[in-house]
Every structure is written in C-alpha cells, then in structure tokens.
Amino acid sequence: MRFFAAFRIAFRALLRNKMRAVLTMLGVIFGVGADITTVSLGDGARVMVQQQIATMGENVMLIFAGDFRRGGVSFGSGSSSALTMEDVEAIRREVQGVRNVSPEVSTSRQIIAGGMNTSTSITGASPEYFAIRSWTLKDGAFFTDQDVTTAAKVAVIGATASKNLFEGGDAVGQVVRVSMGGSSGGGSIPFTIIGELNAKGASAGSFRDYDDCLIIPYTTAMKRLLNTTSLRGINLQTETMEVMPMVGTQLTNLLRQTHRISGGRPDDFTIRSQDELATAMSSTQETMQYLLGGVAIVSLLVGGIGIMNIMLVSVTERTREIGIRMALGARPRDVLLQFLIEAVTLSCTGGVLGIGLGMLASKILTQVKNWPTLTSPEAIMYSFAFSVIVGIFFGFYPARKAAQLDPIDALRYE
Amino acid sequence: MSQSTNSTAGEPVIRLKDVHKTYFTGELDVKAVQGVTIDIHKGEFVALMGASGSGKSTMMNILGCLDRVTKGDYLLDGIDVSELDRDELADIRNEKIGFVFQGFNLLARTSALENVELPMLYSRHKTYDDREEKATKALELVGLGNRLDHTPNRLSGGQQQRVAIARALVNDPALILADEPTGNLDSKTSIEIMGVFQKLNEQGITIVMVTHELDIAQYTKRNIVMRDGRVVTDKLVTNRLMAEEELQKLKVASEAIQMIPS
C-alpha cells in the first residue's frame, strides 16, 4: 500500500514536468533502441547462417584452391589454379570414409530462353554433387556420368532461375542459351533443360539465393564455357560426421603429396568442414555483435548519467518540496523511494520506448536493406532489466541526497 | 474533529520542562533556548512571540518535532519525543502535528485536493480509504469547497493559506502549529485567516502560532513572549479581538470612505 502510494507520488511528480521527463528519457530510449537493433541483427544473421549451412547438405567438406587460413576467414573464388581433376581422381582412389566427391567450377552468366533473360550462377559438377548438396528433383532427371563423359549440353535448373525464365511454366525440355561472355567475343551455347530442382527456400534475406542456379556437367563447363582445366573447388560428402577429422587429415596428406609440397611450406589449398564454416561465419558476426553491443551499452550508460544529472538538478530544485514532505511526515526512506522510483520510472519508460524503437528499426532494416533480423523475447527482457538497473544505479545517489536533507534547512531553502 | 486518545483530561498537549537548545557551531556555542518550561492544554490558542533572535523559531522547530532538544523534556500528547529518532519523529509529525507556514508551502502544480491529501499518503499507522472525502471536508471547513481542483498559482495568498490549514488539520492532529501564518498576507486577509483559526479553535483544536505582530497575537487566547531564549511574559489575552467583528468594522469603514464625496 505504501509502496503503491510512493509510486503515485513519483508519477505525479514526473507528470508535472513532462518535457523534461521525455528529454531525460531520450538517452535510455536510444541506448535500448540501439541495443535491441544490434541484437536483432546479430540473432537474425546467426539464424540465417545456420539455415544456410544446413541447406548446404549433410557431412559436407569443401576444398578450395589457395591457403585461406592466413587471411582469417575469406572463402571467395578459387583464384589460384591448384586444384585439378587429378586431385578428384586421387581422392576417389585413396581417401577412406568418403561417400561422394564432386569437382566444382562456377561462373555467372546471362541465360536466355524465349524472350526472357536472366543472370544466374552456373555450376559445373559431377552427378554426385546433387547428393552432396542435398538437391532434390521437382521434375525431369539429374544429368549422368554419360553426360559428363560426352560433355553434353544439358542442364538442371534451380527454382528461382526457372521462375525468372519460364514464369512458372514447364522448364524441362526447354532450351536455354548461355552467353559466352565478353572475352569469347559474344555468342551463346544452347543447353537442354533435363531437370528442375526443388527450392531450398531457406534464403530469405540471405547473402545469395541458392535456387538461382543452373547446374551442368563439369566437363561441359570447363571445355565449352570456361576453357579451363582448374577447379574452383572440390565438394565431398563423408560417410558419417565422426570420420570428418580423419578424412581431413587424409586429404591434407594426399594433396600435399600430389601437389609436391615439401615439409615447411604451407598448403596451397584449404579444407573446410561444414562445422568450421558455421563457426567461422558466426564468429565474425559475434565479433561484430560484441562491438555494436558495446556501443549500445555505452550509450545506455550515457543515458543513465543523463538521468542522474537531471535527478540531481531535480533534488536541488525541489529541496523545499522535500522539506514540506518531511514536515508532513515523510520518512527519509519515503523520500528516497520517491526519487528512486522517479528515476526508475524514467529509465523504464525509456526502456519500453527504446524496445519499440529498436523493433521498428529492425523491421525497417529488414524491409529496406533486406538484412535478416530476429528480435527474441530474451533480448527484450534483458534490455528492460538493464534499463531498470540503470535507473536504480544512477538514481540512487540523487535519491539518497534527497533523503538525507534536514527538514528545517530544506523548508528554509529558497 | 476527534482528538487523539493520549490526551486525557488533565494532561497537557505540550509539556516543556526546562528545555535547552544549543547550536554547536565551532568556535561559538549559540544558546538559542535556555530553560523554557511551558504547559499548553487542549483547546488553547497560543501566540508565541518575540523579536528575531529571541529563540521563537528554534522553539517552533522543537515544538514541531523538526529539531531535538539539547537538554530537558518535551512531551507531546503524552509522548516523550526527546528520545525519538528521525523516522519516529517523522511519524509523530504526521500523526500529531499539522503545520501552517508563512510561505504556505503548497506543492506547485498540484491541486488543492491533492495537497490536502498529502499527509494521509505518509500515514503509517492509519490507512485512509476515504482520502478524497476527508480532504474535501477539510477544504470545505476552511471555505474552499468550490476550489478543490485549483492549483496554487490559481489561488490568492489567503486561499493558499486556507489550503495549508486544511492540510494541517486533515490528519486530526493533536496540535496545529502555525509559523507566521499571516506574514505574507495583507491585513484584511490576515484577519480572515485568524478568523479561520478562531473557528477551528472553537471546535476544540489546539493551536500554537508563532508571530511577531502584536495585533495578530490579540486574536489568540494566550501570549507567550520570549527574549534571549527565555520566556519573559506568559499571560492570557485581555481585550481579545474577534475576527468576525473586526471584518465587520473594516467593511463599515470602507463603505464610509466610499461615501465621502470626491
């Protein structure tokens, strides 16, 4: 009952100076807002990475040309030409515990069918690639080893690319023309679509749309499109998750041997398991999130100092009021509670508004920038709790100052 | 207005026995009050007078339980308050004393009703379920029943002091303590306020008032004059002024002035 009364008193006091209350809250509003936004961005990115890694396939290992471990975590194009089909053959022959192996080359090209054209990513691979990456067919068939041997001009199309070209119509049996690109002096090659893939669909707001693709035999890609003998990478699927480290060791030994890399020199390839990819990607994000979270906490602290400042001013300004309250029977504790509640009310209201602001900012980022965000209930709870703590922490000193005033001096204060 | 239970027939509301108050201010000890002994009984209306520096403000603080005595005993409504700590003094102020100040000391931007409700919010031993009703009654008693939701800046000085008086009596205190209640008011409003006090006193409420104005003291029943921290005069008021009569006289006089042809 008395606590409730203290709340009423504090609330009335705040309402008497609305403008100041709002301005004081701003610091906390922006602090909590920034906090919620960064956490939402981080959580959104983390969930997205998890989904992407999961859609990649099961027990997948990737080998890239070049040693990327030096430069931290960058796995872009296979710029050096260290991997060839001989490596793939050697792996097939000698490495234990591997279920499927597929070479991979890739490029991005304009493709045309009828009056429509679109730019899509083209992957050259062996038939095992579909099993490794967990692709399933919606219609038609995958290409075969026979197609690889003959470097057949056949293609399997992804859901997005199919939609872009055929607008929902039947893709299988159609012919698409793949442009040769500028270096070859223009022209294009016709490919027959023999299969259409089911959408993976887990790419909302992602870095790339895995369904926007055209998959063709690697021989066709290397000879007819890219005129190259080197691979971008090698895809592997191990028999179980447990054998991954063992497979990794074998691969390293084998590739160092076939590439004739002697003792002290570094690898000219990089092996990554799915797990490592996940860890690498999320650790980058984690670093970013800690950084942004740090900024948010600093701004929340600044907001807290703002509250303390205004509460100190308020105590001085209302010295006489404190004197009156004490004369009328307020105990020091009552005064302490009143000012503490005022501070906490300020920080809490600011916190709630900040949570709203942060959620709004996250929504806008998702809509406008297409960044994935996820505002978890935990994030909201922590932010709210933190703003309460800020209120108590920064409100305590001014409140204690008010409570320790002598009623006689306070009443006489002009 | 029912009085507190502790004051039985013979027992005074205020009993001061050889009260001393000394301020220790480093080099010089200021002996503000030096051996004051007074009894004030229920239903009395006392003016505590004296020039500045006479110790009357210190007495006021002691009587109001805002300050503690250095030596001697102070019994308020039968309770020895010289031994109480800050919290207990706050409770005593809340339950036993109603304050009226020279500067009115109302909370700004707060309605008359809410100002009067304030002491009840701090009440520890009684809970008031009818705060608003009690506050309204107190305001009606001082003639402000039609100004309940007015904030102090919309009230005249006299009206503000009436709100303060309503606030002072809303907790049914044993004693109303008024510190220069007419100090900020013009003479006519001062008489009106003294009228309010006289009316309350007729209903049995004990009032102690600090003032340095002789004519205002004439409206009370008993005058205690202090000098240099001691009581020099303590006498009942003869020729007591009654506010109603004085206001009537003023009215006649002002009418007479208006009748003088210019």
XYZ file of C-alpha atoms in Angstrom:
676
model
C 0.000 0.000 0.000
C 2.730 2.437 0.948
C 4.789 1.318 -1.998
C 1.831 1.961 -4.217
C 1.478 5.413 -2.672
C 5.162 6.081 -3.355
C 4.552 5.139 -6.964
C 1.649 7.547 -7.198
C 3.707 10.355 -5.688
C 6.609 9.720 -8.058
C 4.378 9.500 -11.072
C 2.616 12.746 -10.271
C 5.951 14.477 -9.819
C 7.073 13.293 -13.264
C 3.848 14.317 -14.937
C 4.337 17.809 -13.574
C 7.371 18.197 -15.833
C 6.623 16.178 -18.940
C 9.047 17.842 -21.334
C 11.979 17.323 -19.029
C 10.961 13.724 -18.387
C 10.876 12.978 -22.109
C 14.230 14.648 -22.768
C 15.791 12.762 -19.893
C 14.440 9.518 -21.249
C 15.955 10.082 -24.705
C 19.337 8.732 -23.708
C 17.838 5.490 -22.475
C 15.466 5.302 -25.441
C 18.333 5.448 -27.921
C 20.561 3.197 -25.841
C 17.966 0.451 -25.558
C 16.891 1.033 -29.155
C 20.447 0.541 -30.392
C 20.807 -2.487 -28.152
C 17.670 -4.164 -29.464
C 18.580 -3.367 -33.064
C 22.090 -4.781 -32.873
C 20.999 -7.889 -31.031
C 18.178 -8.393 -33.529
C 20.598 -8.016 -36.424
C 23.053 -10.420 -34.825
C 20.422 -13.030 -33.999
C 18.911 -12.724 -37.452
C 22.272 -13.214 -39.120
C 23.123 -16.159 -36.870
C 19.862 -17.959 -37.609
C 20.309 -17.286 -41.302
C 23.832 -18.685 -41.327
C 22.612 -21.778 -39.509
C 19.908 -22.257 -42.094
C 22.324 -21.766 -44.941
C 24.795 -24.216 -43.516
C 22.002 -26.716 -43.022
C 20.786 -26.368 -46.591
C 24.277 -26.966 -47.843
C 23.883 -30.687 -47.273
C 24.948 -33.318 -44.735
C 28.536 -34.052 -43.689
C 29.880 -31.798 -46.384
C 33.530 -30.867 -46.704
C 34.831 -28.314 -49.146
C 38.323 -27.981 -50.587
C 39.304 -24.617 -52.049
C 42.348 -23.715 -54.048
C 44.765 -21.492 -52.138
C 45.546 -21.200 -48.441
C 42.924 -19.033 -46.836
C 43.798 -19.715 -43.258
C 46.311 -16.888 -43.284
C 43.857 -14.177 -44.106
C 41.376 -15.172 -41.485
C 38.021 -16.102 -42.868
C 37.630 -15.338 -46.508
C 36.437 -18.014 -48.823
C 35.707 -16.461 -52.146
C 36.856 -17.596 -55.537
C 39.497 -20.209 -56.124
C 41.892 -17.746 -57.563
C 44.943 -19.920 -57.690
C 44.877 -22.905 -60.013
C 45.979 -25.556 -57.582
C 43.066 -27.998 -57.857
C 42.515 -30.175 -60.870
C 40.572 -33.280 -61.859
C 43.632 -35.341 -60.961
C 43.093 -34.369 -57.355
C 39.475 -35.504 -57.580
C 40.555 -38.842 -59.051
C 43.217 -39.270 -56.365
C 40.657 -38.594 -53.639
C 38.269 -41.115 -55.183
C 41.022 -43.720 -55.255
C 42.772 -43.221 -51.957
C 40.765 -41.469 -49.256
C 38.768 -43.645 -46.873
C 35.403 -42.662 -45.475
C 34.253 -40.565 -48.421
C 30.838 -41.264 -49.843
C 30.697 -38.783 -52.705
C 33.139 -36.471 -54.438
C 32.381 -33.821 -56.982
C 34.543 -31.216 -58.656
C 33.102 -27.733 -58.828
C 33.637 -24.920 -61.266
C 31.422 -21.913 -61.355
C 30.748 -18.714 -63.165
C 27.980 -16.183 -63.504
C 26.355 -15.746 -66.896
C 23.428 -14.321 -68.754
C 20.978 -17.065 -69.803
C 18.202 -16.642 -72.352
C 15.061 -18.606 -73.135
C 12.399 -17.367 -75.496
C 12.036 -13.659 -74.875
C 13.273 -13.804 -71.274
C 16.777 -13.484 -69.948
C 18.327 -13.501 -66.529
C 21.725 -13.542 -64.943
C 22.378 -16.636 -62.867
C 25.160 -18.593 -61.292
C 26.320 -21.589 -63.305
C 27.917 -24.516 -61.531
C 29.786 -27.281 -63.270
C 29.803 -30.519 -61.264
C 29.559 -34.283 -61.384
C 26.216 -36.093 -60.761
C 27.310 -36.761 -57.152
C 27.087 -33.035 -56.478
C 23.291 -33.325 -56.204
C 23.604 -35.922 -53.448
C 26.305 -33.963 -51.612
C 24.330 -30.723 -51.600
C 21.000 -32.438 -50.897
C 19.322 -31.253 -54.064
C 16.051 -32.971 -54.953
C 14.178 -33.032 -58.235
C 10.870 -31.390 -58.840
C 10.703 -32.568 -62.426
C 12.858 -34.437 -65.005
C 16.189 -36.025 -64.122
C 19.758 -35.237 -62.996
C 22.467 -35.498 -65.619
C 24.527 -38.708 -65.631
C 28.162 -39.842 -65.839
C 27.457 -40.434 -69.523
C 26.625 -36.733 -69.928
C 29.860 -35.886 -68.139
C 31.903 -38.112 -70.442
C 30.370 -36.619 -73.578
C 30.388 -33.073 -72.202
C 26.700 -32.960 -73.093
C 24.949 -29.616 -73.320
C 22.355 -30.463 -70.681
C 21.429 -28.556 -67.555
C 19.477 -28.837 -64.310
C 17.810 -25.576 -63.354
C 17.152 -24.104 -59.891
C 13.707 -22.916 -58.818
C 14.457 -19.195 -58.914
C 16.214 -19.279 -62.284
C 13.335 -21.348 -63.666
C 10.808 -18.849 -62.370
C 12.754 -15.952 -63.846
C 12.928 -17.566 -67.283
C 9.740 -19.565 -67.636
C 7.464 -17.717 -65.175
C 6.131 -20.919 -63.645
C 5.777 -22.839 -66.915
C 7.426 -26.195 -67.638
C 11.187 -25.873 -67.722
C 12.114 -29.442 -68.541
C 12.594 -29.973 -72.295
C 13.149 -26.254 -72.940
C 16.337 -24.880 -74.384
C 18.266 -22.081 -72.702
C 21.095 -20.214 -74.324
C 24.053 -19.443 -72.114
C 26.015 -16.438 -73.253
C 29.715 -16.951 -73.804
C 30.699 -13.758 -72.047
C 32.733 -10.837 -73.290
C 36.150 -12.496 -73.571
C 34.916 -15.051 -76.095
C 33.629 -12.371 -78.358
C 29.930 -12.882 -77.717
C 27.754 -15.699 -78.935
C 25.962 -18.309 -76.873
C 25.591 -22.062 -76.369
C 22.229 -23.838 -76.221
C 21.584 -26.163 -73.278
C 18.650 -28.525 -72.922
C 17.000 -28.457 -69.500
C 16.624 -32.032 -68.325
C 15.680 -31.440 -64.727
C 14.234 -28.835 -62.384
C 15.229 -28.652 -58.702
C 13.021 -28.217 -55.683
C 13.540 -24.873 -53.994
C 15.736 -24.867 -50.893
C 13.915 -21.770 -49.921
C 15.904 -21.040 -46.770
C 17.438 -17.949 -48.212
C 15.133 -15.199 -47.029
C 17.271 -12.097 -46.723
C 20.382 -14.152 -47.327
C 23.654 -13.286 -48.978
C 22.706 -15.305 -52.038
C 19.808 -17.263 -53.407
C 20.901 -20.853 -53.813
C 17.895 -21.543 -56.014
C 19.087 -19.048 -58.597
C 21.338 -21.505 -60.405
C 21.988 -23.671 -63.413
C 23.943 -26.878 -62.792
C 25.712 -28.510 -65.741
C 28.299 -31.307 -66.182
C 31.735 -30.039 -65.143
C 33.261 -31.225 -68.398
C 30.846 -29.098 -70.382
C 31.524 -26.128 -68.154
C 35.305 -26.460 -68.311
C 35.604 -27.141 -72.039
C 32.760 -25.228 -73.590
C 32.133 -22.317 -71.218
C 35.291 -21.547 -69.274
C 38.050 -23.138 -71.284
C 39.957 -24.119 -68.163
C 41.498 -27.157 -66.532
C 41.468 -25.926 -62.954
C 38.677 -26.285 -60.452
C 37.140 -23.736 -58.124
C 36.868 -26.391 -55.514
C 36.039 -29.953 -54.599
C 32.859 -30.990 -52.779
C 32.963 -34.045 -50.546
C 30.480 -35.949 -48.506
C 31.826 -38.175 -45.777
C 30.111 -41.326 -44.657
C 29.500 -40.047 -41.167
C 30.135 -36.881 -39.186
C 32.643 -38.730 -36.971
C 35.052 -39.533 -39.771
C 35.360 -35.890 -40.854
C 38.608 -35.157 -38.950
C 40.124 -38.398 -40.191
C 39.113 -37.598 -43.769
C 40.532 -34.105 -43.324
C 43.949 -35.486 -42.321
C 43.967 -37.906 -45.233
C 43.036 -35.138 -47.655
C 45.796 -32.855 -46.407
C 48.415 -35.584 -46.681
C 47.227 -36.660 -50.094
C 47.006 -33.203 -51.594
C 50.396 -32.119 -50.194
C 51.834 -35.235 -51.767
C 50.184 -34.823 -55.190
C 50.995 -31.104 -55.201
C 54.564 -31.892 -54.161
C 54.577 -29.538 -51.181
C 57.609 -30.181 -49.018
C 57.875 -30.057 -45.226
C 57.833 -26.438 -44.130
C 55.865 -24.849 -46.959
C 52.208 -24.003 -46.495
C 49.317 -25.798 -48.156
C 48.105 -24.401 -51.456
C 44.562 -25.496 -50.643
C 42.103 -25.083 -47.812
C 39.851 -27.750 -46.364
C 36.741 -26.697 -44.516
C 34.100 -28.850 -42.945
C 30.558 -27.659 -42.623
C 31.064 -27.112 -38.875
C 34.114 -24.982 -39.425
C 32.230 -22.894 -41.944
C 29.432 -22.360 -39.478
C 31.841 -21.430 -36.711
C 33.854 -19.123 -38.931
C 30.811 -17.299 -40.192
C 29.168 -16.886 -36.841
C 32.388 -15.871 -35.117
C 32.738 -12.926 -37.499
C 29.236 -11.969 -36.679
C 29.803 -12.438 -32.987
C 32.744 -10.049 -33.042
C 30.614 -7.521 -34.860
C 27.788 -8.015 -32.408
C 30.032 -7.558 -29.387
C 31.314 -4.346 -30.909
C 27.852 -2.987 -31.616
C 26.571 -4.258 -28.266
C 29.425 -2.391 -26.589
C 28.391 0.795 -28.317
C 24.812 0.218 -27.200
C 25.864 -0.293 -23.589
C 27.967 2.852 -23.623
C 25.043 4.868 -24.920
C 22.825 3.313 -22.244
C 25.350 4.346 -19.593
C 25.380 7.855 -21.010
C 21.595 7.767 -20.769
C 21.940 6.720 -17.136
C 24.280 9.591 -16.402
C 21.699 11.880 -18.004
C 19.133 10.567 -15.563
C 21.471 11.078 -12.620
C 22.193 14.617 -13.755
C 18.527 15.545 -14.056
C 17.669 13.857 -10.772
C 20.395 15.849 -9.007
C 19.041 19.056 -10.503
C 15.575 17.949 -9.526
C 16.591 17.310 -5.908
C 18.136 20.760 -5.603
C 15.207 22.391 -7.310
C 12.700 20.607 -5.137
C 14.536 20.978 -1.837
C 11.585 22.916 -0.454
C 9.146 20.265 -1.615
C 11.272 17.654 0.158
C 11.155 19.825 3.287
C 7.371 20.058 3.078
C 7.030 16.329 2.616
C 9.291 15.666 5.589
C 7.396 18.137 7.763
C 4.158 16.402 6.831
C 5.559 13.062 7.970
C 7.602 11.590 5.128
C 10.406 9.444 6.498
C 13.831 9.656 4.838
C 13.022 6.277 3.312
C 9.838 7.645 1.748
C 11.789 10.443 0.102
C 14.488 8.023 -1.055
C 11.864 5.736 -2.513
C 10.095 8.594 -4.253
C 13.191 9.806 -6.057
C 14.375 6.301 -6.792
C 11.018 5.422 -8.285
C 11.106 8.604 -10.336
C 14.492 7.618 -11.741
C 13.406 4.032 -12.388
C 10.157 5.186 -13.961
C 12.175 7.411 -16.275
C 14.567 4.642 -17.245
C 11.829 2.003 -17.577
C 9.593 4.156 -19.708
C 12.653 4.994 -21.761
C 13.435 1.291 -21.938
C 9.973 0.367 -23.184
C 10.018 3.132 -25.784
C 13.548 2.086 -26.749
C 12.445 -1.517 -27.232
C 9.681 -0.272 -29.516
C 12.147 1.904 -31.391
C 14.634 -0.952 -31.744
C 11.978 -3.335 -33.064
C 10.828 -0.707 -35.517
C 14.394 -0.067 -36.675
C 14.917 -3.829 -37.119
C 11.740 -4.096 -39.193
C 12.835 -1.189 -41.358
C 16.296 -2.692 -41.875
C 14.717 -5.970 -42.940
C 12.308 -4.295 -45.311
C 14.569 -1.671 -46.810
C 18.017 -3.253 -46.620
C 16.886 -6.872 -46.709
C 19.010 -7.653 -43.655
C 17.741 -10.552 -41.616
C 16.684 -9.577 -38.090
C 15.206 -11.509 -35.227
C 14.010 -9.816 -32.045
C 13.955 -12.504 -29.385
C 11.940 -12.247 -26.167
C 15.211 -12.738 -24.278
C 16.710 -9.659 -25.888
C 13.648 -7.636 -24.900
C 13.759 -8.969 -21.352
C 17.471 -8.259 -20.934
C 17.112 -4.756 -22.333
C 14.244 -3.993 -19.992
C 16.062 -5.425 -16.984
C 19.132 -3.426 -17.903
C 17.191 -0.187 -18.081
C 15.707 -0.898 -14.638
C 19.207 -1.451 -13.291
C 20.431 1.761 -14.918
C 17.578 3.631 -13.215
C 18.335 2.183 -9.792
C 22.085 2.605 -10.146
C 22.067 6.188 -11.348
C 19.007 7.211 -9.352
C 20.325 6.041 -6.014
C 22.850 8.776 -5.349
C 20.447 11.692 -6.014
C 17.703 9.921 -4.058
C 19.977 9.413 -1.077
C 20.986 13.039 -1.239
C 17.312 13.995 -1.070
C 16.613 11.636 1.817
C 19.487 12.997 3.894
C 18.295 16.589 3.749
C 17.463 18.197 7.071
C 13.794 19.183 7.103
C 14.481 22.565 8.744
C 17.110 23.569 6.178
C 15.021 22.173 3.343
C 11.969 24.190 4.423
C 14.009 27.357 4.626
C 15.609 26.774 1.193
C 14.819 29.492 -1.325
C -12.557 16.661 14.798
C -11.831 13.988 17.383
C -8.741 14.402 19.470
C -6.038 11.815 19.906
C -6.527 9.297 22.636
C -3.390 10.073 24.596
C -4.544 13.410 25.949
C -6.575 12.685 28.996
C -8.399 15.433 30.800
C -5.598 16.804 32.938
C -2.637 16.054 30.731
C -1.357 18.910 28.579
C -0.910 18.618 24.806
C 2.507 20.192 25.153
C 4.700 19.924 28.212
C 8.115 21.537 28.083
C 10.307 21.078 31.141
C 13.479 23.170 31.375
C 14.141 22.867 27.669
C 17.518 23.964 26.310
C 18.717 24.135 22.744
C 22.311 24.927 21.941
C 23.803 25.039 18.437
C 27.408 23.982 18.374
C 28.890 25.991 15.566
C 32.610 25.523 16.030
C 34.036 28.450 17.996
C 30.846 29.815 19.403
C 28.039 27.832 21.004
C 24.740 29.546 20.316
C 22.337 29.064 23.197
C 19.082 29.607 21.340
C 16.771 28.344 24.058
C 17.781 28.387 27.719
C 15.438 26.699 30.126
C 11.902 27.070 28.899
C 9.075 25.451 30.854
C 5.572 25.655 29.410
C 2.370 23.607 29.551
C -0.186 24.035 26.816
C -3.513 22.307 27.299
C -6.084 21.022 24.898
C -8.220 23.741 23.377
C -5.713 26.528 23.938
C -4.850 29.113 21.294
C -1.365 30.413 21.985
C 0.741 33.071 20.317
C 4.469 32.578 20.716
C 6.085 35.982 20.285
C 9.432 37.641 20.276
C 11.846 39.667 18.210
C 14.140 37.913 15.769
C 16.889 36.132 17.667
C 14.634 35.620 20.653
C 14.578 31.869 20.112
C 10.999 31.604 18.942
C 11.916 29.958 15.614
C 14.006 27.399 17.469
C 11.056 26.811 19.778
C 8.861 26.372 16.750
C 11.225 23.739 15.317
C 11.341 21.918 18.622
C 7.576 22.023 19.108
C 7.179 20.768 15.512
C 9.498 17.830 16.158
C 11.731 19.078 13.364
C 14.553 19.534 15.842
C 15.538 17.866 19.094
C 16.180 19.500 22.443
C 19.712 19.583 23.797
C 18.543 19.307 27.378
C 15.201 18.969 29.098
C 11.972 17.132 28.315
C 9.371 17.621 25.677
C 6.158 15.636 25.996
C 3.788 15.949 23.065
C 0.354 14.496 23.699
C 1.897 12.395 26.457
C 4.776 11.079 24.344
C 8.371 11.900 25.242
C 9.709 12.972 21.875
C 13.199 13.948 23.027
C 14.369 10.358 22.639
C 12.922 9.580 19.205
C 14.935 9.011 16.035
C 14.387 10.591 12.618
C 11.800 8.045 11.471
C 9.816 8.209 14.681
C 9.861 12.000 14.608
C 8.504 11.856 11.056
C 5.668 9.648 12.250
C 4.934 11.982 15.174
C 4.818 14.976 12.821
C 2.482 13.062 10.582
C 0.081 11.997 13.299
C 0.228 14.684 15.970
C 1.066 17.954 14.263
C -0.446 19.999 11.490
C 1.905 22.628 10.052
C 0.953 26.010 8.646
C 3.873 28.010 7.249
C 4.422 31.642 6.451
C 5.140 30.845 2.778
C 2.133 28.486 2.547
C 4.456 25.727 1.256
C 1.997 24.025 -1.007
C 3.237 21.732 -3.747
C 3.230 23.654 -7.002
C 1.258 22.373 -9.982
C -0.699 20.178 -7.616
C -4.399 20.653 -6.993
C -5.703 21.879 -3.640
C -7.273 18.474 -3.085
C -4.046 16.598 -3.712
C -2.118 18.993 -1.488
C -4.527 18.297 1.345
C -4.328 14.541 0.722
C -0.550 14.588 1.130
C -0.273 13.930 4.902
C -2.575 10.941 4.553
C -0.248 9.430 1.931
C 2.523 9.359 4.525
C 0.411 7.979 7.337
C 1.947 4.819 8.674
C -0.363 3.637 11.395
C -3.687 4.599 9.898
C -4.827 3.758 6.402
C -7.238 6.107 4.761
C -9.637 4.573 2.302
C -11.519 7.852 2.091
C -8.656 10.247 1.422
C -10.530 12.287 -1.112
C -13.620 12.571 1.042
C -11.619 13.673 4.094
C -9.624 16.181 2.056
C -12.804 17.609 0.562
C -14.317 18.004 4.043
C -11.225 19.775 5.329
C -11.275 22.178 2.386
C -14.989 22.846 2.950
C -14.228 23.608 6.575
C -11.849 26.427 5.552
C -14.325 27.706 2.968
C -12.699 26.349 -0.196
C -15.229 23.644 -1.090
C -15.523 25.169 -4.564
C -11.774 25.305 -5.315
C -10.840 21.632 -4.971
C -9.066 21.230 -8.294
C -7.352 24.625 -8.330
C -3.568 24.614 -8.377
C -1.773 27.067 -6.025
C -0.923 29.507 -8.806
C -4.636 29.995 -9.412
C -5.350 30.792 -5.768
C -4.853 34.044 -3.863
C -2.489 34.171 -0.892
C -5.365 33.914 1.551
C -6.819 30.951 -0.324
C -3.436 29.227 -0.431
C -3.122 29.655 3.327
C -6.582 28.153 3.747
C -5.469 25.131 1.720
C -2.435 24.862 4.006
C -4.712 24.992 7.049
C -6.941 22.300 5.550
C -3.841 20.199 5.003
C -2.768 20.801 8.606
C -5.994 19.562 10.103
C -6.830 16.686 7.763
C -4.947 14.091 9.850
C -6.811 15.058 13.047
C -3.625 16.244 14.747
C -3.319 16.961 18.465
C -1.880 20.351 17.611
C -1.819 22.860 14.792
C 1.486 24.687 14.637
C 1.481 27.887 12.624
C 4.693 29.747 11.790
C 3.940 33.404 10.961
C 0.796 32.313 9.120
C -0.172 35.894 8.255
C 3.351 37.103 7.438
C 2.765 37.095 3.692
C -0.790 38.384 3.742
C -2.378 41.840 3.711
C -4.162 42.995 6.845
C -7.692 42.117 5.740
C -6.719 38.632 4.591
C -4.715 38.225 7.814
C -7.851 38.866 9.826
C -9.758 36.383 7.680
C -7.133 33.724 8.323
C -7.244 34.483 12.057
C -10.984 34.018 11.732
C -10.423 30.534 10.333
C -8.114 29.714 13.258
C -10.591 31.073 15.771
C -13.355 28.961 14.254
C -11.210 25.818 14.409
C -10.171 26.621 17.970
C -13.823 26.950 18.977
C -14.240 23.376 17.779
C -11.601 22.322 20.325
C -8.463 22.285 18.203
C -5.258 23.327 19.973
C -3.309 25.959 18.084
C 0.160 27.348 18.679
C 1.175 30.236 16.488
C 4.499 31.983 16.148
C 4.185 35.649 15.268
C 5.907 38.928 15.821
C 2.797 41.010 15.088
C 1.166 42.252 18.279
C -2.240 42.867 16.746
C -2.359 39.367 15.300
C -1.459 37.955 18.704
C -4.550 39.740 20.071
C -6.736 37.218 18.238
C -5.327 34.358 20.313
C -6.144 33.453 23.903
C -2.684 33.377 25.417
C 0.539 35.198 24.594
C 3.988 33.881 25.415
C 6.798 36.354 24.799
C 10.411 35.226 24.509
C 13.631 37.136 24.687
C 17.185 35.749 24.531
C 15.951 32.187 24.673
C 13.836 32.653 27.772
C 10.140 33.227 28.405
C 9.696 36.765 29.690
C 5.928 37.069 29.583
C 3.197 34.429 29.681
C -0.258 35.918 30.035
C -3.829 35.382 28.965
C -5.101 37.837 26.376
C -7.386 40.518 27.661
C -9.353 42.547 25.139
C -9.241 39.653 22.710
C -10.045 40.615 19.117
C -12.643 38.578 17.290
C -12.043 38.311 13.545
C -15.699 38.492 12.593
C -16.220 41.786 14.415
C -13.030 43.297 13.031
C -14.011 42.372 9.474
C -17.384 43.954 10.025
C -15.688 47.144 11.251
C -13.423 47.170 8.173
C -16.410 46.783 5.917
C -18.223 49.704 7.544
C -15.083 51.824 7.369
C -14.520 51.152 3.668
C -18.150 51.910 2.926
C -17.750 55.162 4.800
C -14.720 56.048 2.674
C -16.683 55.400 -0.475
C -19.421 57.761 0.723
C -17.027 60.683 1.029
C -17.664 62.846 -1.991
C -14.583 63.281 -4.088
